[in-house]
Short mmCIF file of C-alpha atoms in Angstrom, two decimals:
data_model
loop_
_atom_site.label_atom_id
_atom_site.label_comp_id
_atom_site.label_asym_id
_atom_site.label_seq_id
_atom_site.Cartn_x
_atom_site.Cartn_y
_atom_site.Cartn_z
CA UNK A 23 116.22 79.87 24.04
CA UNK A 24 114.40 76.83 24.89
CA UNK A 25 117.56 75.24 26.27
CA UNK A 26 118.00 78.10 28.81
CA UNK A 27 114.38 77.69 30.30
CA UNK A 28 114.35 76.27 33.71
CA UNK A 29 112.93 72.90 33.70
CA UNK A 30 109.96 72.55 36.08
CA UNK A 31 108.64 69.25 37.50
CA UNK A 32 104.69 68.88 37.43
CA UNK A 33 103.42 67.17 40.66
CA UNK A 34 99.87 66.74 41.53
CA UNK A 35 98.44 67.67 44.93
CA UNK A 36 97.79 63.93 45.64
CA UNK A 37 101.76 63.04 45.66
CA UNK A 38 102.24 65.12 49.11
CA UNK A 39 100.36 63.54 52.06
CA UNK A 40 100.84 63.02 55.61
CA UNK A 41 100.67 59.53 56.75
CA UNK A 42 100.68 60.20 60.42
CA UNK A 43 98.60 62.53 62.91
CA UNK A 44 99.55 66.14 63.17
CA UNK A 45 102.47 66.67 65.78
CA UNK A 46 101.48 68.18 69.21
CA UNK A 47 104.54 70.74 70.01
CA UNK A 48 103.42 70.94 73.51
CA UNK A 49 102.87 67.34 74.37
CA UNK A 50 105.19 65.65 72.28
CA UNK A 51 105.09 61.85 71.82
CA UNK A 52 107.84 59.70 73.82
CA UNK A 53 110.69 58.82 71.56
CA UNK A 54 111.51 55.21 70.67
CA UNK A 55 114.00 53.21 72.67
CA UNK A 56 116.99 53.82 70.46
CA UNK A 57 116.49 57.45 70.46
CA UNK A 58 115.94 57.65 74.22
CA UNK A 59 119.18 55.68 75.11
CA UNK A 60 121.11 58.09 72.66
CA UNK A 61 119.75 61.19 74.07
CA UNK A 62 120.53 59.94 77.59
CA UNK A 63 124.23 59.07 76.82
CA UNK A 64 124.93 62.40 74.74
CA UNK A 65 123.19 64.68 77.37
CA UNK A 66 125.89 66.90 78.89
CA UNK A 67 126.68 66.63 82.53
CA UNK A 68 127.37 70.03 84.19
CA UNK A 69 128.31 70.77 87.56
CA UNK A 70 126.33 72.91 89.94
CA UNK A 71 129.13 75.43 90.63
CA UNK A 72 129.09 76.16 86.89
CA UNK A 73 125.63 76.95 86.63
CA UNK A 74 125.85 79.18 89.45
CA UNK A 75 126.51 82.74 88.03
CA UNK A 76 127.54 84.09 91.59
CA UNK A 77 130.37 81.77 91.87
CA UNK A 78 131.58 82.35 88.56
CA UNK A 79 132.18 86.13 89.45
CA UNK A 80 134.87 87.11 91.54
CA UNK A 81 133.71 90.55 92.20
CA UNK A 82 130.46 89.86 93.47
CA UNK A 83 128.93 92.42 96.01
CA UNK A 84 125.71 91.91 98.07
CA UNK A 85 123.39 94.58 97.59
CA UNK A 86 120.67 95.21 100.03
CA UNK A 87 117.62 96.96 98.29
CA UNK A 88 115.65 98.80 100.55
CA UNK A 89 112.00 99.48 99.81
CA UNK A 90 111.13 102.88 98.71
CA UNK A 91 108.88 104.77 101.03
CA UNK A 92 105.61 106.29 99.53
CA UNK A 93 105.26 109.34 101.17
CA UNK A 94 101.82 110.23 99.77
CA UNK A 95 100.41 106.71 101.04
CA UNK A 96 102.05 107.29 104.61
CA UNK A 97 100.36 110.65 104.65
CA UNK A 98 96.94 108.94 103.78
CA UNK A 99 97.52 106.25 106.45
CA UNK A 100 98.46 108.90 109.20
CA UNK A 101 95.20 110.94 108.16
CA UNK A 102 93.05 108.16 108.14
CA UNK A 103 94.44 107.01 111.55
CA UNK A 104 94.05 110.58 113.18
CA UNK A 105 90.65 110.80 111.85
CA UNK A 106 89.52 107.55 113.39
CA UNK A 107 90.88 108.23 116.70
CA UNK A 108 89.60 111.91 116.92
CA UNK A 109 85.92 110.78 115.97
CA UNK A 110 83.51 110.28 118.67
CA UNK A 111 80.84 108.91 116.39
CA UNK A 112 81.59 107.02 113.16
CA UNK A 113 79.22 104.99 110.95
CA UNK A 114 80.32 102.42 108.23
CA UNK A 115 78.45 102.14 105.17
CA UNK A 116 78.84 99.67 102.22
CA UNK A 117 78.27 101.55 98.74
CA UNK A 118 77.32 100.07 95.49
CA UNK A 119 79.35 101.48 92.60
CA UNK A 120 79.09 105.16 93.68
CA UNK A 121 80.29 107.88 91.43
CA UNK A 122 81.67 111.22 92.70
CA UNK A 123 78.54 113.03 91.83
CA UNK A 124 76.32 110.39 93.56
CA UNK A 125 78.49 110.84 96.66
CA UNK A 126 78.36 114.62 96.66
CA UNK A 127 74.52 114.19 96.29
CA UNK A 128 74.58 111.91 99.36
CA UNK A 129 76.52 114.26 101.28
CA UNK A 130 74.38 117.28 100.45
CA UNK A 131 71.39 115.37 101.41
CA UNK A 132 72.70 114.56 104.66
CA UNK A 133 73.99 117.93 105.34
CA UNK A 134 70.48 119.28 104.66
CA UNK A 135 68.45 116.85 106.77
CA UNK A 136 70.89 116.03 109.46
CA UNK A 137 73.31 119.13 109.78
CA UNK A 138 77.05 119.11 109.68
CA UNK A 139 78.03 115.66 108.41
CA UNK A 140 81.37 114.46 106.98
CA UNK A 141 81.99 111.65 104.37
CA UNK A 142 85.17 110.08 103.81
CA UNK A 143 86.33 107.22 101.39
CA UNK A 144 89.70 105.47 101.77
CA UNK A 145 91.49 102.58 99.81
CA UNK A 146 91.19 99.30 101.49
CA UNK A 147 94.83 98.86 101.67
CA UNK A 148 95.10 102.36 103.25
CA UNK A 149 92.43 101.34 105.88
CA UNK A 150 93.98 97.91 106.80
CA UNK A 151 97.33 99.83 107.43
CA UNK A 152 95.82 102.49 109.39
CA UNK A 153 93.65 100.25 111.56
CA UNK A 154 96.07 97.33 111.89
CA UNK A 155 97.69 98.50 115.00
CA UNK A 156 94.99 100.83 116.53
CA UNK A 157 92.14 99.95 118.92
CA UNK A 158 89.77 99.91 115.54
CA UNK A 159 91.56 96.84 114.35
CA UNK A 160 88.27 94.79 114.85
CA UNK A 161 86.90 96.92 111.74
CA UNK A 162 89.48 95.50 109.61
CA UNK A 163 87.00 92.59 108.37
CA UNK A 164 84.59 95.47 106.96
CA UNK A 165 87.29 96.64 104.66
CA UNK A 166 86.83 94.12 101.97
CA UNK A 167 84.71 96.12 99.34
CA UNK A 168 84.05 99.69 98.81
CA UNK A 169 82.98 101.74 101.99
CA UNK A 170 81.89 105.29 103.06
CA UNK A 171 82.52 106.28 106.43
CA UNK A 172 80.18 109.11 107.89
CA UNK A 173 81.42 111.25 110.68
CA UNK A 174 78.62 113.15 112.34
CA UNK A 175 79.29 115.97 114.98
CA UNK A 176 77.37 114.41 117.91
CA UNK A 177 74.88 111.51 118.87
CA UNK A 178 71.80 113.21 118.23
CA UNK A 179 72.09 112.98 114.50
CA UNK A 180 72.06 109.20 114.28
CA UNK A 181 68.29 108.96 114.06
CA UNK A 182 68.31 111.60 111.30
CA UNK A 183 70.97 109.76 109.39
CA UNK A 184 69.41 106.31 109.80
CA UNK A 185 66.08 107.95 108.16
CA UNK A 186 67.85 109.48 105.55
CA UNK A 187 69.83 106.24 104.50
CA UNK A 188 66.63 104.25 104.74
CA UNK A 189 65.53 106.10 101.52
CA UNK A 190 68.96 105.74 99.71
CA UNK A 191 69.47 102.44 97.95
CA UNK A 192 73.09 103.21 97.01
CA UNK A 193 74.58 102.82 100.59
CA UNK A 194 73.87 100.26 103.42
CA UNK A 195 74.62 100.61 107.04
CA UNK A 196 77.21 97.81 108.44
CA UNK A 197 78.15 99.21 111.83
CA UNK A 198 79.92 101.80 113.53
CA UNK A 199 81.87 103.14 116.43
CA UNK A 200 80.43 105.35 119.36
CA UNK A 201 82.55 106.55 122.12
CA UNK A 202 85.31 104.07 121.28
CA UNK A 203 82.75 101.17 121.34
CA UNK A 204 82.02 99.09 118.11
CA UNK A 205 78.52 98.47 117.38
CA UNK A 206 76.65 96.45 114.77
CA UNK A 207 73.83 97.61 112.57
CA UNK A 208 71.28 96.58 115.21
CA UNK A 209 73.13 98.17 117.72
CA UNK A 210 73.35 101.34 116.16
CA UNK A 211 69.50 101.53 115.43
CA UNK A 212 68.97 100.76 119.01
CA UNK A 213 71.38 103.41 120.38
CA UNK A 214 69.83 106.04 117.86
CA UNK A 215 66.44 105.59 119.51
CA UNK A 216 67.53 106.45 123.01
CA UNK A 217 66.84 110.02 124.12
CA UNK A 218 69.46 112.50 123.98
CA UNK A 219 71.78 113.35 126.95
CA UNK A 220 70.15 116.56 127.66
CA UNK A 221 66.62 114.86 127.84
CA UNK A 222 68.23 112.05 130.28
CA UNK A 223 69.43 114.72 132.32
CA UNK A 224 66.26 116.84 132.58
CA UNK A 225 64.59 113.65 133.55
CA UNK A 226 66.88 112.79 136.28
CA UNK A 227 66.78 116.26 137.66
CA UNK A 228 62.86 116.02 137.61
CA UNK A 229 63.32 112.61 139.62
CA UNK A 230 65.77 114.09 141.94
CA UNK A 231 63.47 117.19 142.64
CA UNK A 232 60.37 114.87 143.19
CA UNK A 233 62.19 112.58 145.81
CA UNK A 234 63.52 115.67 147.39
CA UNK A 235 60.08 117.08 147.65
CA UNK A 236 58.57 113.81 148.96
CA UNK A 237 61.49 113.59 151.65
CA UNK A 238 60.67 117.00 152.84
CA UNK A 239 57.04 116.57 153.09
CA UNK A 240 57.43 113.22 154.89
CA UNK A 241 59.72 114.94 157.56
CA UNK A 242 57.50 117.76 157.91
CA UNK A 243 54.52 115.36 158.49
CA UNK A 244 56.39 113.71 161.18
CA UNK A 245 57.48 116.83 162.79
CA UNK A 246 53.79 118.18 162.85
CA UNK A 247 52.41 115.08 164.13
CA UNK A 248 54.75 115.01 166.84
CA UNK A 249 54.24 118.79 167.73
CA UNK A 250 50.34 118.50 167.65
CA UNK A 251 50.61 115.36 170.03
CA UNK A 252 52.67 117.27 172.43
CA UNK A 253 50.27 120.16 172.10
CA UNK A 254 47.12 117.98 173.09
CA UNK A 255 49.20 116.43 176.06
CA UNK A 256 50.25 119.71 177.51
CA UNK A 257 46.50 121.09 177.08
CA UNK A 258 45.44 117.78 178.99
CA UNK A 259 47.69 118.56 181.88
CA UNK A 260 46.66 122.23 182.23
CA UNK A 261 43.24 121.05 182.45
CA UNK A 262 43.85 118.91 185.33
#
């Protein structure tokens, strides 16, 4: 049995050792000169025509791949563009990581204190595509982060909306559009401090009525003065 036993050589761990540094596979060292010459001589020389797979195939047909249209994305772009074009007043706010519940609370707060207000959110790519070829193209620099767009019914709600948003720390006013004119934040604030169109009309009518009354009184004063002078003149002639 001892003759059939496999002979195992005993080797100590000190025999296997590495006399060089660990090889770097990503950045191998440059080979010696003889090996470089050998590799340069034995390197295969291939023609460019052979490497081109299109020229190897005799039945190659040119296929034009048409980009598939995303119908839902086109619908969102058209809806965003129509909403911008039909809005008389538009405010742009930058939001800080708003959730759906936070946005719902902001909407309810604005509706309860400012009246009927609509809040909208779109993706930045949708906004850029919708505003690129429209009269609101100057608003595209604002489409770099998450924004909230507020659409009030009329201009009289601006002051109330600004008062409400000052108490909210999740949205910040960037600018807006009023009657197809783009305003900055300071311009929106100044515009909100102006009186409403009804008040301006009442002031204009009051001014016109006042001027009309002054004109009538001035005309009557001159007419009455002329008539009194003529009356005195006629009395003097009668006394003579």
